[in-house]
Amino acid sequence: MKHIPSYEKLLTELNNLKKFEQQLVNSEKKYRSLTENLNVGVYRNTPGAKGKFIEVNPAFLQIFGYKNKNSILGLHVSDLYETPSIRKKISDKLKTQGYLKDEEVRLKKKDDTSIICSVFASAVKNSTGKIIHYDGIIEDISERVVLRDKLIENEEKYRSIVNNSPDIIMRVDSKGTIIYINFKYAGKTPKEVIGKTIYDLMPSEFHHKAKDSLIKVIDTGKSFRYEHVGLSNDDKVVWYRNNIGPIRSNGNVIGATIIARDITERKQIDIIKNEFISSVSHELRTPLTIIQESIAQVLDGIYGELTDGQQEILSPCMEDINRLNRIINDLLDISKIESQKILINREMIDIVKLVKNVMSSFKNKVEAKNIKLKLKTSLKAIEVYVDNDRIIQVFMNLIGNAVKFSEKGKIEISIMKSENSVECIVSDTGRGIEHKDLATVFDRFHQVGKIVSTQEKGTGLGLSISKGIVNLHNGQIWVDSQINKGSQFHFTLPIYTVDEILFENIERGIVKATKKHIKLSLLIIRLNNFEEIENKFGLDKAKETTHKVLEAFQDVIAPGEFSFIKGRNEVILFSDITQKNILSIVEKLENILANFISNFSKELDIIMSYGYSIYPNDANSAKDLLQSAYKTLLIKNNYK
Ligand code: ADP
């Protein structure tokens, strides 16, 4: 007998079924509302060449420009393809792979306009493994693709500019380590150069300039330029001009871009041009001096009283001759600087005093224009190792320009000391310089803005001469300016230690001695108990004691026979005298020391010694020559 379930049991099962049906309806509703509210197209279609859409959401209709679902459900999937044959390829891929991930497909809308879509899809199989339909998500990415293509095109354009540029383009970090380089350098692949520093690509004499420029870029965020010698791709020695600018990240400068241009050809042309300028200027100078002299004599009335008419004609002539003289002097200076034939005679100079002197020579001019000229510094004095006349020339030019290009306001000269350099700023409230001209004001013959009166008219060479002089001192010069607000010309001068100065002098002396086939004698006089004297009587007295010996010594030698450097506890003297002569000099020195010490002070027990060496007899290099002199100093008798 068949078992008949009880009525209650049937009722419970029916209730369970109803509950299950309700759950299904709820779940279907949930997913339908989810797909209907999604703003990406969701679809299901059948596989095969004649595959059709079974289900699509409203966003799908919107992407393709259809109003109602039925018009899509009647279509073949391939009808939505711009090129229907592509559908087979995509469908095959889906079949073999089982899914599509971010597949970019060109489709078309109802009005036949084409769109680019990204498709994610998967093949749904039945229990026997047969594909029964494809489910997918589709998004219109046409706008994004256009933007992306533009970006790629731009990127490629710039990449090709960088790669095809005749200039070397590098990115470096704040220490100068190369992170990127656009092509081979000195026959080395970028890989071989990346990780090295820019200093590895140039001789050591340019390191100072390169380091200074990089530090300046990092500190100020501004661009700088410098020139140096390096190697070309085919290993030839060439001149580069480096333009160095900041790389920023979150507002901080984290490195620099360097564009190095081969300027060898320009340098060679410059040499020819400089020689030409130099010889023409020399040729012009003599007749000009004669004309100047003659006109001056006529104007002074030496050849008889001048009529008003004669005076009127000759006075402007004199002004023009003065201007011509200025031009010739500037031309000679610039050709000397550029051909590196300029000699700089450096000595320890107090810059504060130097500036005060230069300022006093502008007194009349600034008073006439009602401009205030002020010095702003907390330093009483600061000694820098420079060529006095040349640094005066730089200040004359910068202050002269500030006066020339200001009609009112004030000119301020600041002197500041940092750890290893002195920075001078000439700042005015004059007409300023336009931003676009800032990079070229230091170029030769470059005059920008309105021309000033003919009397004041310059040559456009002052700033390039100043730059040359500052660079010769291993300093940097740059300008900040705002049109109609004023300009600030900055320049730095490195502070050298006595040892550095000494070394440089010995090296220079050796070069000169070798060239002229003469000797170089080095004589060191040292105050041995400097510290003891300093502790007892102070630093000034200790220094004075050392330097007093020098004064006494200078009295017994011929003027100009020795040049000298004053150190802290020693004086170093140079001369081209021979060995025989140095022996007689040393004899004099011994007398002086003995005399000096006994007369100097009863309460002070000073101990001094001296040592000397001669090039090339004792040593061949600056380092060895110095060492040799120090050695004799240590074994010589001390003078008490
Ligand atoms: P010069 O003064 O002989 O014309 P410089 O080389 O000294 O030549 O200066 C070049 C140009 O730079 C000037 O002609 C002027 O246009 C501009 N310049 C220089 N200094 C200043 C300044 N302090 N204010 C405004 N412009 C300046």
XYZ file of C-alpha atoms and ligand atoms in Angstrom:
667
model
C 0.000 0.000 0.000
C 1.275 3.364 -0.958
C 2.137 5.621 1.889
C -0.008 8.743 1.810
C 1.542 11.730 3.626
C -0.534 13.356 6.221
C -2.411 16.556 5.433
C -0.331 18.499 7.977
C 2.879 17.347 6.416
C 1.704 18.408 2.926
C 0.690 21.763 4.273
C 4.132 22.313 5.865
C 5.918 21.348 2.624
C 3.651 23.678 0.640
C 4.479 26.462 3.071
C 8.201 25.725 2.732
C 7.902 25.835 -1.061
C 6.100 29.174 -0.891
C 8.801 30.547 1.391
C 11.494 29.316 -0.984
C 9.644 30.855 -3.946
C 9.404 34.147 -2.083
C 13.138 33.990 -1.305
C 13.842 33.406 -4.991
C 11.619 36.312 -6.009
C 13.347 38.546 -3.462
C 16.768 37.486 -4.589
C 15.822 37.954 -8.282
C 14.461 41.419 -7.417
C 17.662 42.285 -5.567
C 19.941 41.330 -8.442
C 17.647 42.889 -11.060
C 17.609 46.179 -9.174
C 21.379 45.923 -8.788
C 22.011 45.428 -12.536
C 19.331 47.979 -13.414
C 20.971 50.628 -11.299
C 24.523 49.875 -12.392
C 25.961 52.413 -14.817
C 27.953 49.810 -16.718
C 26.232 47.625 -19.312
C 25.432 44.085 -18.175
C 24.400 41.457 -20.720
C 23.891 37.744 -21.373
C 24.048 36.298 -24.884
C 24.081 32.935 -26.614
C 27.261 31.562 -28.205
C 27.882 30.819 -31.868
C 27.895 32.794 -35.123
C 24.259 33.670 -34.766
C 24.491 34.404 -31.041
C 21.760 36.704 -29.723
C 21.253 38.800 -26.619
C 19.085 37.175 -23.971
C 19.261 39.843 -21.310
C 20.626 43.412 -21.087
C 20.352 46.122 -18.421
C 19.240 49.766 -19.030
C 22.856 51.033 -19.000
C 23.586 48.638 -21.885
C 20.709 50.159 -23.883
C 21.983 53.627 -23.131
C 25.534 52.834 -24.282
C 24.233 51.682 -27.669
C 21.517 54.331 -27.998
C 18.485 51.955 -27.918
C 15.285 52.918 -26.174
C 13.731 49.533 -25.497
C 15.082 46.170 -24.668
C 13.108 44.271 -27.310
C 14.893 45.909 -30.216
C 18.214 44.628 -28.808
C 16.975 41.187 -27.936
C 16.126 40.629 -31.615
C 19.665 41.473 -32.756
C 22.632 39.238 -33.484
C 25.609 40.071 -31.278
C 27.725 40.675 -34.393
C 25.303 43.456 -35.429
C 26.827 45.642 -32.685
C 30.359 45.216 -34.020
C 31.907 47.909 -36.194
C 33.508 45.083 -38.203
C 31.222 42.034 -37.718
C 34.002 39.550 -38.516
C 35.856 40.637 -35.365
C 33.014 39.116 -33.294
C 34.225 35.610 -34.267
C 37.752 36.347 -33.088
C 36.551 37.673 -29.741
C 34.082 34.848 -29.288
C 36.794 32.254 -30.102
C 39.068 33.842 -27.513
C 36.296 33.682 -24.924
C 35.622 30.063 -25.833
C 39.200 28.899 -25.472
C 40.158 31.122 -22.558
C 36.829 30.907 -20.754
C 36.868 34.661 -20.000
C 37.677 38.148 -21.378
C 39.378 40.729 -19.231
C 39.317 44.399 -20.181
C 39.088 43.518 -23.872
C 39.063 46.677 -26.004
C 36.474 46.290 -28.797
C 35.246 48.702 -31.442
C 31.434 48.555 -31.535
C 28.738 50.724 -33.044
C 25.658 52.450 -31.729
C 22.163 52.368 -33.163
C 22.933 55.505 -35.233
C 26.053 53.786 -36.627
C 28.528 56.007 -34.753
C 31.414 53.946 -33.471
C 32.384 53.543 -29.821
C 35.256 51.850 -28.053
C 34.228 49.555 -25.216
C 35.976 47.578 -22.544
C 34.453 44.086 -22.107
C 34.746 41.690 -19.164
C 32.950 38.388 -19.911
C 32.860 34.750 -18.940
C 31.511 31.633 -20.598
C 28.783 29.853 -18.556
C 28.713 26.066 -19.022
C 26.104 23.411 -18.202
C 26.757 20.207 -16.276
C 28.059 18.471 -19.450
C 30.600 21.290 -20.023
C 28.793 22.805 -22.970
C 28.757 26.620 -23.186
C 25.196 27.737 -22.831
C 25.699 31.495 -22.713
C 28.118 34.320 -22.161
C 27.672 36.812 -19.315
C 29.471 40.112 -19.515
C 29.960 43.685 -18.411
C 30.603 46.419 -20.947
C 31.755 50.023 -20.537
C 32.044 52.837 -23.081
C 35.676 54.000 -22.805
C 35.805 56.062 -26.042
C 36.679 59.337 -24.288
C 39.270 57.699 -22.115
C 40.908 56.045 -25.132
C 41.083 59.334 -27.023
C 42.754 60.967 -24.026
C 45.070 58.027 -23.532
C 46.062 58.009 -27.210
C 46.788 61.714 -27.004
C 48.947 61.129 -23.943
C 50.810 58.320 -25.678
C 51.249 60.457 -28.776
C 52.564 63.340 -26.658
C 54.805 61.064 -24.665
C 56.200 59.613 -27.879
C 56.684 63.083 -29.313
C 58.662 64.217 -26.278
C 60.532 60.940 -26.039
C 61.570 61.319 -29.671
C 62.561 64.957 -29.078
C 64.661 63.881 -26.104
C 66.142 60.884 -27.902
C 66.860 62.735 -31.133
C 68.148 65.853 -29.397
C 71.748 66.689 -30.219
C 72.045 67.784 -26.565
C 72.764 65.427 -23.707
C 69.754 65.440 -21.395
C 70.190 64.102 -17.879
C 68.274 63.903 -14.642
C 70.354 63.939 -11.488
C 69.553 63.716 -7.780
C 70.605 66.360 -5.265
C 74.067 64.775 -4.962
C 74.626 64.908 -8.732
C 74.144 61.158 -9.273
C 72.861 60.495 -12.790
C 69.405 58.856 -12.776
C 68.630 59.214 -16.496
C 70.598 60.114 -19.609
C 69.124 60.231 -23.090
C 71.985 58.704 -25.064
C 75.494 57.423 -25.045
C 78.077 59.571 -23.312
C 81.731 59.215 -24.315
C 80.951 55.909 -26.040
C 79.341 54.545 -22.868
C 75.752 53.244 -22.863
C 73.249 54.997 -20.585
C 73.412 51.928 -18.306
C 77.152 52.427 -17.808
C 76.720 56.116 -16.974
C 73.629 55.899 -14.734
C 74.685 55.736 -11.086
C 77.855 57.764 -11.723
C 77.966 61.446 -10.788
C 78.207 64.419 -13.129
C 81.620 65.069 -11.610
C 82.818 61.788 -13.099
C 82.116 63.296 -16.531
C 84.334 66.383 -16.182
C 87.892 67.250 -15.113
C 88.326 68.194 -11.441
C 88.938 71.891 -12.175
C 85.234 72.207 -13.126
C 83.877 70.340 -10.065
C 83.672 73.479 -7.969
C 81.569 75.300 -10.576
C 79.301 72.285 -11.165
C 78.797 71.641 -7.442
C 78.068 75.287 -6.758
C 75.459 75.415 -9.550
C 73.730 72.230 -8.371
C 73.584 73.464 -4.758
C 72.180 76.789 -5.983
C 69.477 75.030 -8.037
C 68.497 72.857 -5.057
C 68.528 75.801 -2.614
C 66.825 78.425 -4.771
C 64.780 76.365 -7.263
C 66.202 78.573 -10.023
C 68.047 77.587 -13.204
C 71.760 78.177 -13.773
C 74.300 77.754 -16.551
C 77.962 76.834 -16.550
C 80.525 75.697 -19.081
C 82.951 72.831 -18.756
C 85.166 70.484 -20.684
C 84.064 66.872 -21.166
C 84.204 64.031 -23.649
C 82.095 63.630 -26.776
C 80.473 60.388 -27.853
C 83.518 59.609 -29.987
C 85.836 60.339 -27.058
C 87.037 63.761 -28.210
C 87.608 66.584 -25.733
C 84.768 69.073 -26.164
C 83.294 72.114 -24.421
C 79.786 71.795 -22.982
C 77.411 74.455 -21.821
C 75.188 72.999 -19.088
C 71.748 74.420 -18.420
C 70.693 73.157 -15.042
C 67.111 73.462 -13.732
C 65.129 72.098 -10.774
C 63.048 68.900 -10.553
C 60.297 69.304 -7.967
C 58.277 66.829 -5.949
C 55.595 68.009 -3.518
C 56.999 71.502 -3.746
C 60.556 70.458 -2.797
C 63.473 70.495 -5.206
C 64.705 66.899 -5.247
C 67.119 66.989 -8.145
C 67.902 68.681 -11.431
C 67.613 68.326 -15.174
C 70.820 69.080 -17.010
C 70.928 69.855 -20.705
C 74.519 69.767 -21.924
C 75.165 71.374 -25.312
C 78.377 70.897 -27.238
C 79.677 74.439 -27.785
C 83.172 73.539 -29.002
C 82.613 75.095 -32.412
C 81.367 78.318 -30.843
C 84.376 78.337 -28.508
C 86.718 77.972 -31.491
C 84.999 80.792 -33.361
C 85.164 82.825 -30.153
C 88.927 82.328 -30.017
C 89.315 83.707 -33.559
C 86.905 86.532 -32.778
C 88.701 87.368 -29.545
C 92.043 87.503 -31.246
C 90.563 89.765 -33.900
C 88.882 92.036 -31.345
C 92.039 92.156 -29.280
C 94.326 93.123 -32.160
C 91.889 95.683 -33.612
C 91.412 97.268 -30.174
C 95.164 97.496 -29.665
C 95.554 99.111 -33.068
C 92.816 101.637 -32.262
C 94.190 102.533 -28.872
C 97.347 104.362 -29.914
C 95.803 106.730 -32.502
C 92.875 107.331 -30.141
C 95.193 108.351 -27.308
C 96.945 110.765 -29.657
C 93.621 112.289 -30.787
C 92.461 112.533 -27.160
C 95.676 114.244 -26.090
C 95.552 116.717 -28.998
C 91.907 117.662 -28.473
C 92.524 118.018 -24.729
C 95.378 120.419 -25.427
C 93.261 122.439 -27.875
C 90.389 122.534 -25.354
C 92.811 123.647 -22.609
C 93.664 126.659 -24.768
C 97.324 125.686 -25.254
C 97.082 126.673 -28.932
C 95.130 129.841 -28.281
C 91.773 130.895 -26.932
C 88.827 128.940 -28.404
C 85.764 130.613 -29.832
C 82.360 129.504 -28.482
C 81.704 127.710 -31.777
C 85.001 125.800 -31.597
C 84.319 124.857 -27.986
C 80.826 123.678 -28.926
C 82.214 121.378 -31.600
C 85.155 119.992 -29.655
C 83.503 119.287 -26.268
C 81.119 116.611 -27.562
C 84.104 115.168 -29.488
C 85.875 114.658 -26.191
C 82.816 112.873 -24.764
C 82.724 110.570 -27.774
C 86.421 109.831 -27.430
C 85.911 108.950 -23.757
C 83.098 106.638 -24.755
C 85.243 105.071 -27.478
C 87.967 104.537 -24.873
C 85.486 102.796 -22.583
C 84.393 100.548 -25.452
C 87.987 99.666 -26.342
C 88.882 98.924 -22.728
C 85.783 96.738 -22.355
C 86.575 94.943 -25.623
C 90.122 94.278 -24.502
C 88.890 93.046 -21.123
C 86.315 90.704 -22.573
C 88.736 89.283 -25.131
C 91.303 88.713 -22.365
C 88.722 87.033 -20.131
C 87.351 84.835 -22.883
C 90.728 83.774 -24.164
C 91.709 83.151 -20.533
C 94.690 85.438 -20.935
C 93.632 87.585 -18.037
C 95.939 87.568 -15.046
C 94.392 87.886 -11.658
C 96.600 88.975 -8.827
C 94.953 87.772 -5.688
C 95.633 88.879 -2.165
C 93.670 88.969 1.074
C 91.318 91.933 0.702
C 88.738 93.264 3.122
C 85.594 93.354 0.976
C 83.739 95.664 3.386
C 86.454 98.305 3.045
C 86.610 97.796 -0.724
C 82.847 98.327 -1.079
C 82.941 101.468 1.075
C 85.623 102.924 -1.226
C 83.667 102.099 -4.387
C 80.505 103.577 -2.852
C 82.253 106.861 -2.120
C 83.104 107.273 -5.799
C 79.354 107.257 -6.607
C 78.557 109.951 -4.026
C 78.048 112.789 -6.539
C 76.081 110.733 -9.031
C 73.570 109.395 -6.489
C 73.156 112.794 -4.885
C 72.422 114.317 -8.293
C 69.692 111.714 -8.862
C 68.441 111.876 -5.275
C 69.031 108.150 -4.790
C 70.009 106.709 -1.403
C 73.102 104.466 -1.476
C 73.456 102.225 1.568
C 75.672 99.406 2.819
C 73.916 96.634 4.728
C 76.140 94.183 6.557
C 76.712 92.892 10.041
C 80.383 92.321 9.225
C 82.981 94.858 10.332
C 85.508 93.367 7.927
C 85.742 90.205 5.876
C 88.946 89.150 4.188
C 88.608 87.335 0.889
C 91.370 86.183 -1.397
C 90.679 88.211 -4.550
C 92.150 90.505 -7.190
C 91.489 93.923 -5.664
C 91.199 95.870 -8.939
C 89.034 93.285 -10.651
C 86.538 93.049 -7.782
C 86.409 96.859 -7.713
C 85.570 96.628 -11.431
C 82.647 94.254 -10.675
C 81.225 96.570 -7.995
C 81.768 99.644 -10.198
C 79.793 97.962 -12.956
C 76.940 96.649 -10.781
C 76.540 99.851 -8.768
C 77.026 101.905 -11.956
C 74.173 99.997 -13.621
C 71.966 100.336 -10.542
C 72.481 104.121 -10.624
C 72.062 104.289 -14.415
C 68.795 102.340 -14.452
C 67.178 103.997 -11.386
C 65.508 107.382 -11.332
C 64.674 107.410 -7.634
C 64.559 105.145 -4.588
C 67.549 103.433 -3.060
C 70.483 101.206 -3.859
C 71.570 98.787 -1.179
C 74.757 96.748 -1.097
C 74.705 93.709 1.177
C 77.637 91.544 2.195
C 76.939 88.217 3.882
C 79.192 85.407 4.955
C 78.252 81.760 4.761
C 80.363 78.753 5.694
C 82.487 78.753 2.569
C 81.662 81.868 0.614
C 80.888 85.546 0.798
C 77.753 86.711 -0.999
C 77.443 90.286 -2.223
C 74.148 91.748 -3.427
C 73.642 95.031 -5.276
C 69.960 95.757 -5.073
C 68.091 98.681 -6.633
C 64.529 99.953 -6.900
C 64.969 100.979 -10.531
C 63.350 99.997 -13.798
C 64.006 96.256 -13.450
C 64.458 93.678 -16.188
C 61.733 91.735 -17.963
C 61.566 88.044 -17.088
C 62.297 86.986 -20.682
C 65.564 88.986 -20.690
C 66.929 87.670 -17.391
C 68.732 84.728 -18.973
C 70.609 86.879 -21.490
C 71.669 90.015 -19.594
C 75.068 88.456 -18.903
C 75.649 87.808 -22.618
C 78.033 90.018 -24.557
C 76.642 93.211 -26.131
C 73.277 92.532 -24.617
C 71.262 95.590 -23.738
C 67.608 95.252 -22.887
C 64.740 97.661 -22.342
C 64.816 101.337 -23.278
C 68.216 102.800 -24.173
C 69.374 105.378 -21.651
C 70.790 108.791 -22.620
C 73.745 108.746 -25.026
C 76.033 110.111 -22.327
C 75.317 107.133 -20.109
C 75.088 104.649 -22.949
C 77.135 101.585 -22.125
C 78.632 98.882 -24.282
C 76.533 95.943 -23.144
C 79.770 94.323 -21.994
C 79.841 95.306 -18.311
C 77.845 92.339 -17.038
C 79.678 89.767 -19.148
C 83.005 91.182 -17.911
C 81.705 91.027 -14.323
C 80.580 87.457 -14.848
C 83.988 86.571 -16.296
C 85.786 88.122 -13.319
C 83.530 86.436 -10.743
C 83.918 83.083 -12.512
C 87.697 83.523 -12.576
C 87.484 83.761 -8.798
C 85.446 80.511 -8.814
C 82.331 82.429 -7.816
C 78.834 82.600 -9.274
C 76.819 85.605 -10.409
C 73.069 85.823 -11.016
C 70.193 88.255 -11.049
C 66.659 88.497 -9.652
C 64.555 91.247 -11.093
C 61.010 92.458 -11.537
C 60.088 94.935 -14.191
C 59.421 98.427 -12.753
C 60.234 97.164 -9.236
C 64.009 96.752 -9.258
C 66.880 94.318 -9.618
C 69.165 92.388 -7.288
C 72.502 91.305 -8.684
C 74.091 88.595 -6.518
C 77.599 87.219 -6.656
C 79.603 84.874 -4.491
C 83.314 84.642 -3.759
C 84.655 81.446 -2.198
C 86.460 81.641 1.123
C 89.718 79.724 0.887
C 91.793 78.356 3.716
C 95.371 79.589 4.002
C 96.511 76.123 2.930
C 94.425 76.249 -0.250
C 95.761 79.685 -1.113
C 99.290 78.613 -0.348
C 98.994 75.557 -2.517
C 97.572 77.485 -5.405
C 100.375 80.049 -5.177
C 103.067 77.414 -5.112
C 101.523 75.668 -8.108
C 101.295 78.938 -10.007
C 104.885 79.766 -9.032
C 106.094 76.378 -10.286
C 104.346 76.847 -13.654
C 105.962 80.283 -14.005
C 109.384 79.050 -12.898
C 109.256 76.135 -15.349
C 108.243 78.399 -18.213
C 110.963 80.953 -17.490
C 113.613 78.384 -16.469
C 114.071 80.035 -13.096
C 113.962 78.801 -9.505
C 111.222 79.110 -6.957
C 112.242 79.476 -3.317
C 109.840 78.937 -0.494
C 110.603 80.352 2.936
C 108.425 79.679 5.965
C 108.718 81.594 9.230
C 106.701 80.159 12.081
C 105.728 81.284 15.542
C 105.955 77.970 17.406
C 104.211 78.870 20.639
C 101.307 80.657 18.943
C 98.640 78.938 21.112
C 100.442 79.831 24.326
C 100.620 83.488 23.273
C 97.022 83.421 22.094
C 95.881 82.037 25.462
C 97.845 84.682 27.354
C 97.294 87.764 25.190
C 94.506 86.983 22.710
C 94.364 86.052 19.037
C 95.126 89.510 17.645
C 98.335 89.840 19.625
C 99.446 86.354 18.590
C 98.844 87.127 14.907
C 100.521 90.498 15.236
C 103.608 88.830 16.676
C 103.963 86.605 13.608
C 103.379 89.453 11.203
C 105.793 91.817 12.991
C 108.662 89.495 12.068
C 107.590 89.828 8.455
C 107.735 93.608 8.732
C 111.228 93.428 10.220
C 112.297 91.046 7.479
C 110.871 93.252 4.731
C 113.164 96.040 5.900
C 116.276 94.070 4.995
C 115.254 92.637 1.617
C 114.847 94.386 -1.721
C 111.291 95.550 -2.432
C 109.385 93.020 -4.552
C 112.077 90.382 -3.986
C 109.560 88.212 -2.124
C 105.826 87.870 -2.307
C 104.155 86.523 0.810
C 101.073 84.981 2.365
C 100.188 85.676 5.955
C 98.889 82.610 7.726
C 97.688 82.301 11.297
C 100.943 81.311 12.967
C 103.278 81.529 10.002
C 104.332 83.680 7.085
C 105.181 82.046 3.788
C 107.419 83.866 1.357
C 108.130 83.140 -2.306
C 110.889 84.297 -4.524
C 112.695 83.381 -7.695
C 116.097 83.916 -6.054
C 118.741 81.238 -6.393
C 120.142 78.891 -3.784
C 123.205 81.048 -3.217
C 121.082 84.101 -2.592
C 118.719 82.330 -0.294
C 121.619 81.420 1.977
C 122.486 85.068 2.442
C 118.799 85.888 2.956
C 118.571 83.170 5.603
C 121.569 84.639 7.367
C 119.792 87.994 7.532
C 116.674 86.278 8.766
C 118.564 84.578 11.608
C 119.827 87.957 12.797
C 116.370 89.450 12.583
C 114.825 86.628 14.587
C 117.445 86.854 17.304
C 117.116 90.617 17.454
C 113.369 90.642 17.211
C 112.877 88.138 19.969
C 115.214 89.825 22.441
C 113.611 93.202 21.782
C 110.006 92.189 21.461
C 108.897 91.810 25.050
C 110.392 90.838 28.375
C 107.239 89.122 29.582
C 106.716 87.165 26.372
C 108.781 84.114 25.710
C 108.397 83.695 21.962
C 109.768 80.768 20.022
C 110.224 81.041 16.276
C 111.736 78.898 13.564
C 112.140 78.987 9.815
C 112.494 76.529 6.956
C 113.002 76.720 3.221
C 113.045 74.685 0.015
C 113.870 75.392 -3.609
C 112.203 74.206 -6.810
C 113.419 72.230 -8.720
C 116.431 71.353 -6.468
C 114.469 69.981 -3.506
C 111.174 68.921 -5.030
C 109.199 68.850 -8.257
C 105.637 69.408 -7.104
C 103.848 71.941 -4.921
C 103.075 69.311 -2.297
C 106.648 68.022 -2.067
C 108.135 71.505 -2.079
C 105.958 72.498 0.846
C 106.783 69.312 2.711
C 110.459 69.786 2.130
C 110.285 73.332 3.572
C 108.345 72.081 6.604
C 110.927 69.351 7.151
C 113.810 71.838 7.384
C 111.640 73.990 9.627
C 111.279 71.132 12.073
C 114.985 70.382 12.288
C 116.147 74.012 12.398
C 117.138 75.647 15.642
C 114.368 77.391 17.439
C 114.843 81.033 18.331
C 113.867 81.994 21.828
P 75.661 98.309 -20.242
O 75.300 98.752 -18.874
O 76.983 98.786 -20.694
O 74.574 98.472 -21.237
P 75.804 95.716 -19.036
O 76.357 94.442 -19.550
O 76.367 96.253 -17.782
O 75.898 96.736 -20.199
O 74.247 95.525 -18.858
C 73.507 94.919 -19.886
C 72.070 95.339 -19.860
O 71.407 94.773 -18.737
C 71.864 96.827 -19.720
O 71.961 97.496 -20.959
C 70.451 96.879 -19.156
O 69.524 96.709 -20.200
C 70.393 95.650 -18.266
N 70.711 96.004 -16.858
C 71.888 95.843 -16.217
N 71.807 96.230 -14.919
C 70.542 96.648 -14.728
C 69.816 97.193 -13.605
N 70.398 97.360 -12.397
N 68.503 97.518 -13.793
C 67.916 97.337 -15.001
N 68.538 96.853 -16.092
C 69.834 96.504 -15.972
